[in-house]
PDB file of C-alpha atoms and ligand atoms in Angstrom:
ATOM      1  CA  MET F  89     122.188-182.675 -79.221  1.00  0.00           C
ATOM      2  CA  GLU F  90     125.538-182.627 -77.094  1.00  0.00           C
ATOM      3  CA  GLN F  91     125.383-182.734 -73.329  1.00  0.00           C
ATOM      4  CA  ARG F  92     127.050-179.813 -72.083  1.00  0.00           C
ATOM      5  CA  ILE F  93     129.632-180.369 -69.194  1.00  0.00           C
ATOM      6  CA  GLY F  94     130.315-177.544 -66.344  1.00  0.00           C
ATOM      7  CA  LEU F  95     133.865-177.926 -64.644  1.00  0.00           C
ATOM      8  CA  LEU F  96     134.361-175.952 -61.269  1.00  0.00           C
ATOM      9  CA  ASP F  97     137.730-175.261 -59.733  1.00  0.00           C
ATOM     10  CA  SER F  98     139.336-172.384 -57.770  1.00  0.00           C
ATOM     11  CA  GLY F  99     141.890-171.277 -60.599  1.00  0.00           C
ATOM     12  CA  LEU F 100     144.125-173.474 -63.374  1.00  0.00           C
ATOM     13  CA  GLY F 101     143.924-177.055 -61.467  1.00  0.00           C
ATOM     14  CA  GLY F 102     140.650-178.012 -63.436  1.00  0.00           C
ATOM     15  CA  LEU F 103     142.743-177.418 -66.594  1.00  0.00           C
ATOM     16  CA  THR F 104     144.313-180.724 -66.061  1.00  0.00           C
ATOM     17  CA  VAL F 105     140.963-182.138 -65.584  1.00  0.00           C
ATOM     18  CA  LEU F 106     139.544-180.142 -68.623  1.00  0.00           C
ATOM     19  CA  ARG F 107     142.528-181.541 -70.763  1.00  0.00           C
ATOM     20  CA  ARG F 108     141.797-185.065 -70.225  1.00  0.00           C
ATOM     21  CA  MET F 109     138.260-184.778 -70.964  1.00  0.00           C
ATOM     22  CA  LEU F 110     138.956-183.336 -74.370  1.00  0.00           C
ATOM     23  CA  GLU F 111     141.865-185.744 -75.209  1.00  0.00           C
ATOM     24  CA  HIS F 112     139.096-188.503 -74.711  1.00  0.00           C
ATOM     25  CA  HIS F 113     136.023-186.900 -75.405  1.00  0.00           C
ATOM     26  CA  PRO F 114     137.103-183.797 -77.932  1.00  0.00           C
ATOM     27  CA  GLU F 115     133.786-182.962 -79.267  1.00  0.00           C
ATOM     28  CA  ILE F 116     132.040-182.044 -75.376  1.00  0.00           C
ATOM     29  CA  PRO F 117     130.675-178.764 -75.293  1.00  0.00           C
ATOM     30  CA  PHE F 118     131.582-177.053 -71.572  1.00  0.00           C
ATOM     31  CA  VAL F 119     131.571-174.388 -69.392  1.00  0.00           C
ATOM     32  CA  TYR F 120     135.060-173.970 -67.307  1.00  0.00           C
ATOM     33  CA  LEU F 121     134.582-172.199 -63.983  1.00  0.00           C
ATOM     34  CA  GLY F 122     138.087-170.767 -62.219  1.00  0.00           C
ATOM     35  CA  ASP F 123     136.966-169.344 -59.124  1.00  0.00           C
ATOM     36  CA  THR F 124     140.324-167.096 -59.095  1.00  0.00           C
ATOM     37  CA  ALA F 125     138.947-164.467 -57.222  1.00  0.00           C
ATOM     38  CA  ARG F 126     138.957-166.820 -54.227  1.00  0.00           C
ATOM     39  CA  VAL F 127     142.036-169.119 -55.050  1.00  0.00           C
ATOM     40  CA  PRO F 128     142.983-171.355 -52.814  1.00  0.00           C
ATOM     41  CA  TYR F 129     140.370-173.194 -51.633  1.00  0.00           C
ATOM     42  CA  GLY F 130     142.298-175.312 -49.496  1.00  0.00           C
ATOM     43  CA  HIS F 131     143.364-173.036 -46.852  1.00  0.00           C
ATOM     44  CA  ARG F 132     139.943-172.058 -46.114  1.00  0.00           C
ATOM     45  CA  SER F 133     137.587-173.765 -43.467  1.00  0.00           C
ATOM     46  CA  PRO F 134     134.924-176.636 -44.323  1.00  0.00           C
ATOM     47  CA  ASN F 135     132.087-173.902 -43.982  1.00  0.00           C
ATOM     48  CA  GLU F 136     133.684-171.517 -46.469  1.00  0.00           C
ATOM     49  CA  ILE F 137     134.315-174.243 -48.800  1.00  0.00           C
ATOM     50  CA  ARG F 138     130.969-175.643 -48.676  1.00  0.00           C
ATOM     51  CA  ARG F 139     129.088-171.896 -48.901  1.00  0.00           C
ATOM     52  CA  ILE F 140     131.468-171.497 -52.187  1.00  0.00           C
ATOM     53  CA  ALA F 141     130.548-175.215 -53.791  1.00  0.00           C
ATOM     54  CA  ALA F 142     126.945-174.242 -53.522  1.00  0.00           C
ATOM     55  CA  GLU F 143     127.648-170.708 -54.808  1.00  0.00           C
ATOM     56  CA  VAL F 144     129.461-172.314 -57.700  1.00  0.00           C
ATOM     57  CA  VAL F 145     127.368-174.967 -58.613  1.00  0.00           C
ATOM     58  CA  GLY F 146     124.280-172.981 -58.428  1.00  0.00           C
ATOM     59  CA  TRP F 147     126.000-170.622 -60.949  1.00  0.00           C
ATOM     60  CA  LEU F 148     126.914-173.482 -63.266  1.00  0.00           C
ATOM     61  CA  ARG F 149     123.475-174.517 -63.069  1.00  0.00           C
ATOM     62  CA  ARG F 150     122.128-171.492 -64.342  1.00  0.00           C
ATOM     63  CA  GLN F 151     124.361-171.760 -67.250  1.00  0.00           C
ATOM     64  CA  GLN F 152     122.043-174.717 -68.168  1.00  0.00           C
ATOM     65  CA  VAL F 153     124.859-176.911 -68.009  1.00  0.00           C
ATOM     66  CA  ASP F 154     123.883-181.134 -68.461  1.00  0.00           C
ATOM     67  CA  ALA F 155     126.304-182.176 -65.766  1.00  0.00           C
ATOM     68  CA  VAL F 156     128.562-180.848 -63.363  1.00  0.00           C
ATOM     69  CA  LEU F 157     132.414-182.461 -62.943  1.00  0.00           C
ATOM     70  CA  MET F 158     133.900-181.330 -59.796  1.00  0.00           C
ATOM     71  CA  ALA F 159     137.488-180.526 -61.278  1.00  0.00           C
ATOM     72  CA  CYS F 160     138.411-179.770 -57.898  1.00  0.00           C
ATOM     73  CA  ASN F 161     139.165-182.317 -55.057  1.00  0.00           C
ATOM     74  CA  THR F 162     138.664-179.948 -51.861  1.00  0.00           C
ATOM     75  CA  THR F 163     135.133-179.171 -53.031  1.00  0.00           C
ATOM     76  CA  ASN F 164     134.844-182.649 -53.574  1.00  0.00           C
ATOM     77  CA  ALA F 165     135.902-183.904 -50.380  1.00  0.00           C
ATOM     78  CA  LEU F 166     134.218-181.348 -48.165  1.00  0.00           C
ATOM     79  CA  ALA F 167     130.899-180.511 -50.046  1.00  0.00           C
ATOM     80  CA  PHE F 168     129.880-183.296 -52.493  1.00  0.00           C
ATOM     81  CA  ASP F 169     126.477-183.393 -51.109  1.00  0.00           C
ATOM     82  CA  ILE F 170     125.968-179.774 -50.980  1.00  0.00           C
ATOM     83  CA  ALA F 171     126.954-179.695 -54.533  1.00  0.00           C
ATOM     84  CA  GLU F 172     124.305-182.624 -55.237  1.00  0.00           C
ATOM     85  CA  ALA F 173     121.695-180.891 -53.465  1.00  0.00           C
ATOM     86  CA  GLU F 174     122.261-177.079 -55.169  1.00  0.00           C
ATOM     87  CA  ALA F 175     122.666-179.358 -58.519  1.00  0.00           C
ATOM     88  CA  GLY F 176     118.890-180.617 -58.071  1.00  0.00           C
ATOM     89  CA  SER F 177     117.667-183.799 -59.520  1.00  0.00           C
ATOM     90  CA  GLY F 178     118.075-184.051 -63.320  1.00  0.00           C
ATOM     91  CA  LEU F 179     121.710-182.530 -62.999  1.00  0.00           C
ATOM     92  CA  PRO F 180     124.293-185.061 -62.286  1.00  0.00           C
ATOM     93  CA  VAL F 181     127.660-184.267 -60.575  1.00  0.00           C
ATOM     94  CA  PHE F 182     130.594-186.282 -60.846  1.00  0.00           C
ATOM     95  CA  GLY F 183     133.643-186.025 -58.443  1.00  0.00           C
ATOM     96  CA  LEU F 184     136.907-187.393 -58.733  1.00  0.00           C
ATOM     97  CA  ILE F 185     137.565-189.164 -55.073  1.00  0.00           C
ATOM     98  CA  ASP F 186     134.852-191.962 -55.356  1.00  0.00           C
ATOM     99  CA  CYS F 187     135.690-192.471 -59.133  1.00  0.00           C
ATOM    100  CA  VAL F 188     139.362-193.459 -58.390  1.00  0.00           C
ATOM    101  CA  ALA F 189     139.087-195.123 -54.873  1.00  0.00           C
ATOM    102  CA  SER F 190     137.128-197.683 -56.957  1.00  0.00           C
ATOM    103  CA  GLN F 191     139.673-198.324 -59.466  1.00  0.00           C
ATOM    104  CA  LEU F 192     142.962-198.243 -57.470  1.00  0.00           C
ATOM    105  CA  SER F 193     144.252-201.853 -56.441  1.00  0.00           C
ATOM    106  CA  CYS F 194     147.349-201.097 -53.884  1.00  0.00           C
ATOM    107  CA  THR F 195     147.354-201.471 -50.380  1.00  0.00           C
ATOM    108  CA  ARG F 196     149.696-198.703 -49.339  1.00  0.00           C
ATOM    109  CA  VAL F 197     148.658-195.369 -50.475  1.00  0.00           C
ATOM    110  CA  GLY F 198     149.826-191.946 -50.294  1.00  0.00           C
ATOM    111  CA  VAL F 199     147.833-188.950 -51.384  1.00  0.00           C
ATOM    112  CA  LEU F 200     148.964-185.114 -51.740  1.00  0.00           C
ATOM    113  CA  ALA F 201     146.302-182.818 -51.632  1.00  0.00           C
ATOM    114  CA  THR F 202     145.306-179.600 -50.108  1.00  0.00           C
ATOM    115  CA  PRO F 203     145.342-179.102 -46.438  1.00  0.00           C
ATOM    116  CA  ALA F 204     141.781-178.944 -46.281  1.00  0.00           C
ATOM    117  CA  THR F 205     141.230-182.205 -48.522  1.00  0.00           C
ATOM    118  CA  ALA F 206     143.861-184.051 -46.399  1.00  0.00           C
ATOM    119  CA  SER F 207     142.500-183.239 -43.098  1.00  0.00           C
ATOM    120  CA  SER F 208     138.745-183.965 -44.186  1.00  0.00           C
ATOM    121  CA  GLY F 209     140.085-187.657 -44.712  1.00  0.00           C
ATOM    122  CA  ALA F 210     138.025-188.170 -47.588  1.00  0.00           C
ATOM    123  CA  TYR F 211     140.612-190.118 -49.573  1.00  0.00           C
ATOM    124  CA  GLY F 212     141.301-192.259 -46.791  1.00  0.00           C
ATOM    125  CA  ARG F 213     137.542-193.129 -46.178  1.00  0.00           C
ATOM    126  CA  ALA F 214     136.835-193.753 -49.987  1.00  0.00           C
ATOM    127  CA  LEU F 215     139.697-196.078 -50.211  1.00  0.00           C
ATOM    128  CA  ARG F 216     138.888-197.999 -47.217  1.00  0.00           C
ATOM    129  CA  LEU F 217     135.211-198.314 -48.318  1.00  0.00           C
ATOM    130  CA  VAL F 218     136.663-200.366 -50.980  1.00  0.00           C
ATOM    131  CA  ASP F 219     139.530-202.020 -49.493  1.00  0.00           C
ATOM    132  CA  PRO F 220     139.038-202.096 -45.738  1.00  0.00           C
ATOM    133  CA  SER F 221     142.823-202.902 -45.302  1.00  0.00           C
ATOM    134  CA  CYS F 222     144.391-200.243 -47.634  1.00  0.00           C
ATOM    135  CA  GLN F 223     146.687-197.823 -45.600  1.00  0.00           C
ATOM    136  CA  VAL F 224     146.630-194.659 -46.612  1.00  0.00           C
ATOM    137  CA  ILE F 225     148.740-191.391 -45.778  1.00  0.00           C
ATOM    138  CA  GLU F 226     147.390-188.163 -46.363  1.00  0.00           C
ATOM    139  CA  ILE F 227     149.698-185.236 -46.835  1.00  0.00           C
ATOM    140  CA  GLY F 228     148.593-181.483 -46.638  1.00  0.00           C
ATOM    141  CA  CYS F 229     150.514-179.777 -49.171  1.00  0.00           C
ATOM    142  CA  PRO F 230     150.033-175.968 -48.476  1.00  0.00           C
ATOM    143  CA  ALA F 231     152.768-174.573 -50.337  1.00  0.00           C
ATOM    144  CA  PHE F 232     151.686-176.161 -53.875  1.00  0.00           C
ATOM    145  CA  VAL F 233     148.515-173.928 -55.115  1.00  0.00           C
ATOM    146  CA  PRO F 234     149.986-170.780 -54.543  1.00  0.00           C
ATOM    147  CA  LEU F 235     153.257-171.517 -56.256  1.00  0.00           C
ATOM    148  CA  ILE F 236     151.627-173.456 -59.310  1.00  0.00           C
ATOM    149  CA  GLU F 237     148.858-170.155 -59.819  1.00  0.00           C
ATOM    150  CA  ALA F 238     151.998-167.743 -59.581  1.00  0.00           C
ATOM    151  CA  GLY F 239     153.320-169.632 -62.655  1.00  0.00           C
ATOM    152  CA  ASP F 240     157.293-169.809 -62.036  1.00  0.00           C
ATOM    153  CA  PHE F 241     157.541-173.760 -62.265  1.00  0.00           C
ATOM    154  CA  SER F 242     161.480-173.106 -61.841  1.00  0.00           C
ATOM    155  CA  ASP F 243     160.633-171.488 -58.371  1.00  0.00           C
ATOM    156  CA  PRO F 244     163.281-173.746 -56.125  1.00  0.00           C
ATOM    157  CA  ARG F 245     160.544-173.225 -53.365  1.00  0.00           C
ATOM    158  CA  LEU F 246     158.332-175.785 -55.530  1.00  0.00           C
ATOM    159  CA  ARG F 247     161.289-178.545 -55.591  1.00  0.00           C
ATOM    160  CA  ALA F 248     161.697-177.710 -51.361  1.00  0.00           C
ATOM    161  CA  ALA F 249     158.146-178.260 -50.975  1.00  0.00           C
ATOM    162  CA  ALA F 250     158.051-181.435 -53.118  1.00  0.00           C
ATOM    163  CA  ILE F 251     160.852-182.971 -51.228  1.00  0.00           C
ATOM    164  CA  ALA F 252     159.516-182.639 -47.758  1.00  0.00           C
ATOM    165  CA  TYR F 253     155.622-183.614 -48.828  1.00  0.00           C
ATOM    166  CA  LEU F 254     156.833-186.693 -50.446  1.00  0.00           C
ATOM    167  CA  GLU F 255     159.396-187.373 -47.606  1.00  0.00           C
ATOM    168  CA  PRO F 256     156.913-189.412 -45.149  1.00  0.00           C
ATOM    169  CA  LEU F 257     155.281-191.306 -48.120  1.00  0.00           C
ATOM    170  CA  LEU F 258     158.717-192.599 -49.080  1.00  0.00           C
ATOM    171  CA  ALA F 259     159.567-193.546 -45.762  1.00  0.00           C
ATOM    172  CA  GLU F 260     156.015-195.664 -45.899  1.00  0.00           C
ATOM    173  CA  ARG F 261     157.159-197.171 -48.977  1.00  0.00           C
ATOM    174  CA  VAL F 262     153.547-196.393 -50.527  1.00  0.00           C
ATOM    175  CA  GLU F 263     152.987-198.050 -53.731  1.00  0.00           C
ATOM    176  CA  ALA F 264     151.192-195.221 -55.270  1.00  0.00           C
ATOM    177  CA  ILE F 265     150.657-191.499 -54.906  1.00  0.00           C
ATOM    178  CA  VAL F 266     147.425-190.170 -55.657  1.00  0.00           C
ATOM    179  CA  LEU F 267     147.324-186.703 -57.078  1.00  0.00           C
ATOM    180  CA  GLY F 268     144.640-185.153 -54.693  1.00  0.00           C
ATOM    181  CA  CYS F 269     144.364-182.046 -55.961  1.00  0.00           C
ATOM    182  CA  THR F 270     143.884-181.138 -59.353  1.00  0.00           C
ATOM    183  CA  HIS F 271     146.719-178.464 -59.702  1.00  0.00           C
ATOM    184  CA  TYR F 272     149.278-181.118 -58.905  1.00  0.00           C
ATOM    185  CA  PRO F 273     149.619-182.966 -62.282  1.00  0.00           C
ATOM    186  CA  LEU F 274     151.166-179.550 -63.209  1.00  0.00           C
ATOM    187  CA  LEU F 275     153.944-180.796 -61.249  1.00  0.00           C
ATOM    188  CA  GLU F 276     154.092-184.259 -62.662  1.00  0.00           C
ATOM    189  CA  ASP F 277     157.734-183.806 -64.379  1.00  0.00           C
ATOM    190  CA  LEU F 278     159.123-182.570 -61.268  1.00  0.00           C
ATOM    191  CA  LEU F 279     157.388-185.095 -58.899  1.00  0.00           C
ATOM    192  CA  ARG F 280     158.466-188.255 -61.445  1.00  0.00           C
ATOM    193  CA  GLU F 281     162.079-186.683 -60.872  1.00  0.00           C
ATOM    194  CA  LEU F 282     161.806-187.162 -57.137  1.00  0.00           C
ATOM    195  CA  LEU F 283     160.211-190.797 -56.972  1.00  0.00           C
ATOM    196  CA  PRO F 284     161.373-194.271 -57.566  1.00  0.00           C
ATOM    197  CA  PRO F 285     160.155-195.589 -60.861  1.00  0.00           C
ATOM    198  CA  GLU F 286     158.279-198.259 -59.285  1.00  0.00           C
ATOM    199  CA  VAL F 287     155.957-195.908 -57.308  1.00  0.00           C
ATOM    200  CA  LEU F 288     152.779-195.210 -59.338  1.00  0.00           C
ATOM    201  CA  LEU F 289     151.305-191.602 -59.805  1.00  0.00           C
ATOM    202  CA  VAL F 290     147.630-191.439 -59.910  1.00  0.00           C
ATOM    203  CA  ASP F 291     145.784-188.784 -61.611  1.00  0.00           C
ATOM    204  CA  PRO F 292     141.794-189.273 -60.410  1.00  0.00           C
ATOM    205  CA  ALA F 293     140.693-186.993 -63.434  1.00  0.00           C
ATOM    206  CA  GLN F 294     141.357-190.443 -65.589  1.00  0.00           C
ATOM    207  CA  ALA F 295     138.887-192.278 -63.870  1.00  0.00           C
ATOM    208  CA  ALA F 296     136.332-189.433 -63.421  1.00  0.00           C
ATOM    209  CA  VAL F 297     136.303-188.790 -67.186  1.00  0.00           C
ATOM    210  CA  ALA F 298     135.890-192.280 -67.981  1.00  0.00           C
ATOM    211  CA  GLN F 299     132.985-192.562 -65.818  1.00  0.00           C
ATOM    212  CA  LEU F 300     131.611-189.512 -67.448  1.00  0.00           C
ATOM    213  CA  GLY F 301     131.910-190.616 -70.546  1.00  0.00           C
ATOM    214  CA  GLN F 302     130.122-194.098 -69.692  1.00  0.00           C
ATOM    215  CA  ARG F 303     127.283-191.997 -68.224  1.00  0.00           C
ATOM    216  CA  LEU F 304     126.950-189.880 -71.425  1.00  0.00           C
ATOM    217  CA  GLY F 305     127.007-193.006 -73.597  1.00  0.00           C
ATOM    218  CA  LYS F 306     130.348-191.870 -75.235  1.00  0.00           C
ATOM    219  CA  ALA F 307     133.487-194.110 -76.368  1.00  0.00           C
ATOM    220  CA  PRO F 308     136.679-192.703 -75.437  1.00  0.00           C
ATOM    221  CA  LEU F 309     139.063-191.971 -78.190  1.00  0.00           C
ATOM    222  CA  HIS F 310     141.903-194.601 -77.238  1.00  0.00           C
ATOM    223  CA  GLN F 311     144.813-193.436 -79.582  1.00  0.00           C
ATOM    224  CA  ALA F 312     144.608-190.056 -77.402  1.00  0.00           C
ATOM    225  CA  ARG F 313     145.905-191.644 -74.017  1.00  0.00           C
ATOM    226  CA  SER F 314     149.653-190.667 -75.337  1.00  0.00           C
ATOM    227  CA  CYS F 315     151.098-188.378 -72.224  1.00  0.00           C
ATOM    228  CA  GLY F 316     151.504-184.695 -73.442  1.00  0.00           C
ATOM    229  CA  LEU F 317     149.198-184.641 -76.189  1.00  0.00           C
ATOM    230  CA  HIS F 318     147.180-181.563 -76.353  1.00  0.00           C
ATOM    231  CA  PRO F 319     143.658-181.171 -77.386  1.00  0.00           C
ATOM    232  CA  ARG F 320     142.627-179.287 -80.268  1.00  0.00           C
ATOM    233  CA  GLU F 321     141.640-175.606 -79.995  1.00  0.00           C
ATOM    234  CA  VAL F 322     138.288-175.182 -78.977  1.00  0.00           C
ATOM    235  CA  PRO F 323     136.009-172.950 -80.564  1.00  0.00           C
ATOM    236  CA  VAL F 324     134.487-170.500 -78.083  1.00  0.00           C
ATOM    237  CA  GLU F 325     130.961-171.075 -79.089  1.00  0.00           C
ATOM    238  CA  ARG F 326     131.996-174.970 -77.765  1.00  0.00           C
ATOM    239  CA  GLY F 327     134.060-174.162 -74.834  1.00  0.00           C
ATOM    240  CA  ARG F 328     133.389-171.355 -72.344  1.00  0.00           C
ATOM    241  CA  PHE F 329     136.022-170.529 -69.977  1.00  0.00           C
ATOM    242  CA  CYS F 330     135.035-168.106 -67.263  1.00  0.00           C
ATOM    243  CA  VAL F 331     136.739-166.897 -64.229  1.00  0.00           C
ATOM    244  CA  THR F 332     135.796-164.709 -60.972  1.00  0.00           C
ATOM    245  CA  GLY F 333     139.331-162.876 -61.125  1.00  0.00           C
ATOM    246  CA  ASP F 334     141.639-161.344 -63.822  1.00  0.00           C
ATOM    247  CA  ALA F 335     140.956-162.942 -67.126  1.00  0.00           C
ATOM    248  CA  GLU F 336     143.507-161.998 -69.034  1.00  0.00           C
ATOM    249  CA  ALA F 337     146.084-163.399 -66.578  1.00  0.00           C
ATOM    250  CA  PHE F 338     144.016-166.801 -66.520  1.00  0.00           C
ATOM    251  CA  ALA F 339     144.377-166.631 -70.271  1.00  0.00           C
ATOM    252  CA  LEU F 340     147.844-166.270 -70.424  1.00  0.00           C
ATOM    253  CA  ALA F 341     148.667-168.760 -67.867  1.00  0.00           C
ATOM    254  CA  ALA F 342     146.232-171.401 -69.433  1.00  0.00           C
ATOM    255  CA  ALA F 343     147.911-171.220 -72.813  1.00  0.00           C
ATOM    256  CA  PRO F 344     151.062-173.441 -72.218  1.00  0.00           C
ATOM    257  CA  TRP F 345     148.633-176.406 -70.616  1.00  0.00           C
ATOM    258  CA  LEU F 346     145.714-176.189 -73.163  1.00  0.00           C
ATOM    259  CA  GLY F 347     148.160-175.830 -76.227  1.00  0.00           C
ATOM    260  CA  TRP F 348     146.041-172.663 -77.478  1.00  0.00           C
ATOM    261  CA  GLN F 349     145.247-169.164 -75.746  1.00  0.00           C
ATOM    262  CA  PRO F 350     141.485-169.215 -74.683  1.00  0.00           C
ATOM    263  CA  GLN F 351     139.307-166.231 -74.551  1.00  0.00           C
ATOM    264  CA  VAL F 352     138.383-165.687 -70.949  1.00  0.00           C
ATOM    265  CA  GLU F 353     135.090-163.923 -69.307  1.00  0.00           C
ATOM    266  CA  ARG F 354     135.125-162.424 -66.003  1.00  0.00           C
ATOM    267  CA  VAL F 355     131.745-163.326 -64.362  1.00  0.00           C
ATOM    268  CA  CYS F 356     130.309-162.530 -61.369  1.00  0.00           C
ATOM    269  CA  LEU F 357     128.884-165.177 -59.265  1.00  0.00           C
ATOM    270  CA  ARG F 358     126.907-163.002 -56.846  1.00  0.00           C
ATOM    271  CA  SER F 359     128.867-163.959 -53.753  1.00  0.00           C
ATOM    272  CA  SER F 360     127.567-164.029 -50.405  1.00  0.00           C
ATOM    273  CA  VAL F 361     130.920-165.543 -48.883  1.00  0.00           C
ATOM    274  CA  GLY F 362     132.336-162.061 -49.333  1.00  0.00           C
ATOM    275  CA  ALA F 363     135.930-161.028 -50.226  1.00  0.00           C
ATOM    276  CA  PHE F 364     138.728-162.751 -48.923  1.00  0.00           C
TER     277      PHE F 364
HETATM  278  N1  DGL B 235     142.501-177.825 -57.525  1.00  0.00           N
HETATM  279  C1  DGL B 235     141.528-177.768 -56.299  1.00  0.00           C
HETATM  280  C2  DGL B 235     141.575-179.111 -55.874  1.00  0.00           C
HETATM  281  O1  DGL B 235     141.805-179.795 -56.397  1.00  0.00           O
HETATM  282  C3  DGL B 235     141.887-176.407 -55.339  1.00  0.00           C
HETATM  283  C4  DGL B 235     142.971-176.016 -55.088  1.00  0.00           C
HETATM  284  C5  DGL B 235     142.989-174.898 -54.084  1.00  0.00           C
HETATM  285  O2  DGL B 235     142.196-173.783 -54.572  1.00  0.00           O
HETATM  286  O3  DGL B 235     143.763-174.867 -52.963  1.00  0.00           O
HETATM  287  O4  DGL B 235     141.715-179.295 -54.452  1.00  0.00           O
END
């Protein structure tokens, strides 16, 4: 029987990870949880993020998934230990940060991330563990997630914010920029336009999906690597989309990124974190 993967994020961002997963492993059943009632996570305190991560992983465990893919860097950076503890033995948890750190071989690396991820220093630690000489500049990008969730990609504030966030990285002549928030691959076209061609843009989801596939003993579909390929529509019985906020708004916003409009359920995680 196919193993079911639980993916978690605060909103739309985790779809970039789901899309990569479906490109390479289109047959994998999944439960996607977008905690849209509490997006953005990246503006919250470490304690809040840890409590939220415990709650979300607990909910996924109760949906009887066989593995958890943290499709969210913020919970990965601040609460990976909590996620593993909540999952318990027998339910593996896959993160993004360690996976990409073990595969990157650049010595000057920029990271664009949420304020919480950037100030946690998680990317710097992971990259320097692999290569102690690696110079890492982590930039918190508070404007990005709220503007992405609002869905207007032509909003001039996105471009202005991108220019400001990239400036210190370009000044330091980084070789690679890690998209350290799963919402940011949705800005790939804009970022690519603003960067010199030699700067590598790295989406950690690629490394995480490869590791997940290996652990599940699945060979990737190599021909799916071409950019912009949408996975095929997933039947509801194989892919469940759940949100804590407005289901219809999420379905509409998700459609362009998935290539089809999913059916979305609103779920209650029995929050003890309270309304924000
Ligand atoms: N997409 C998530 C991440 O990778 C969360 C962003 C947010 O809610 O601030 O960090």
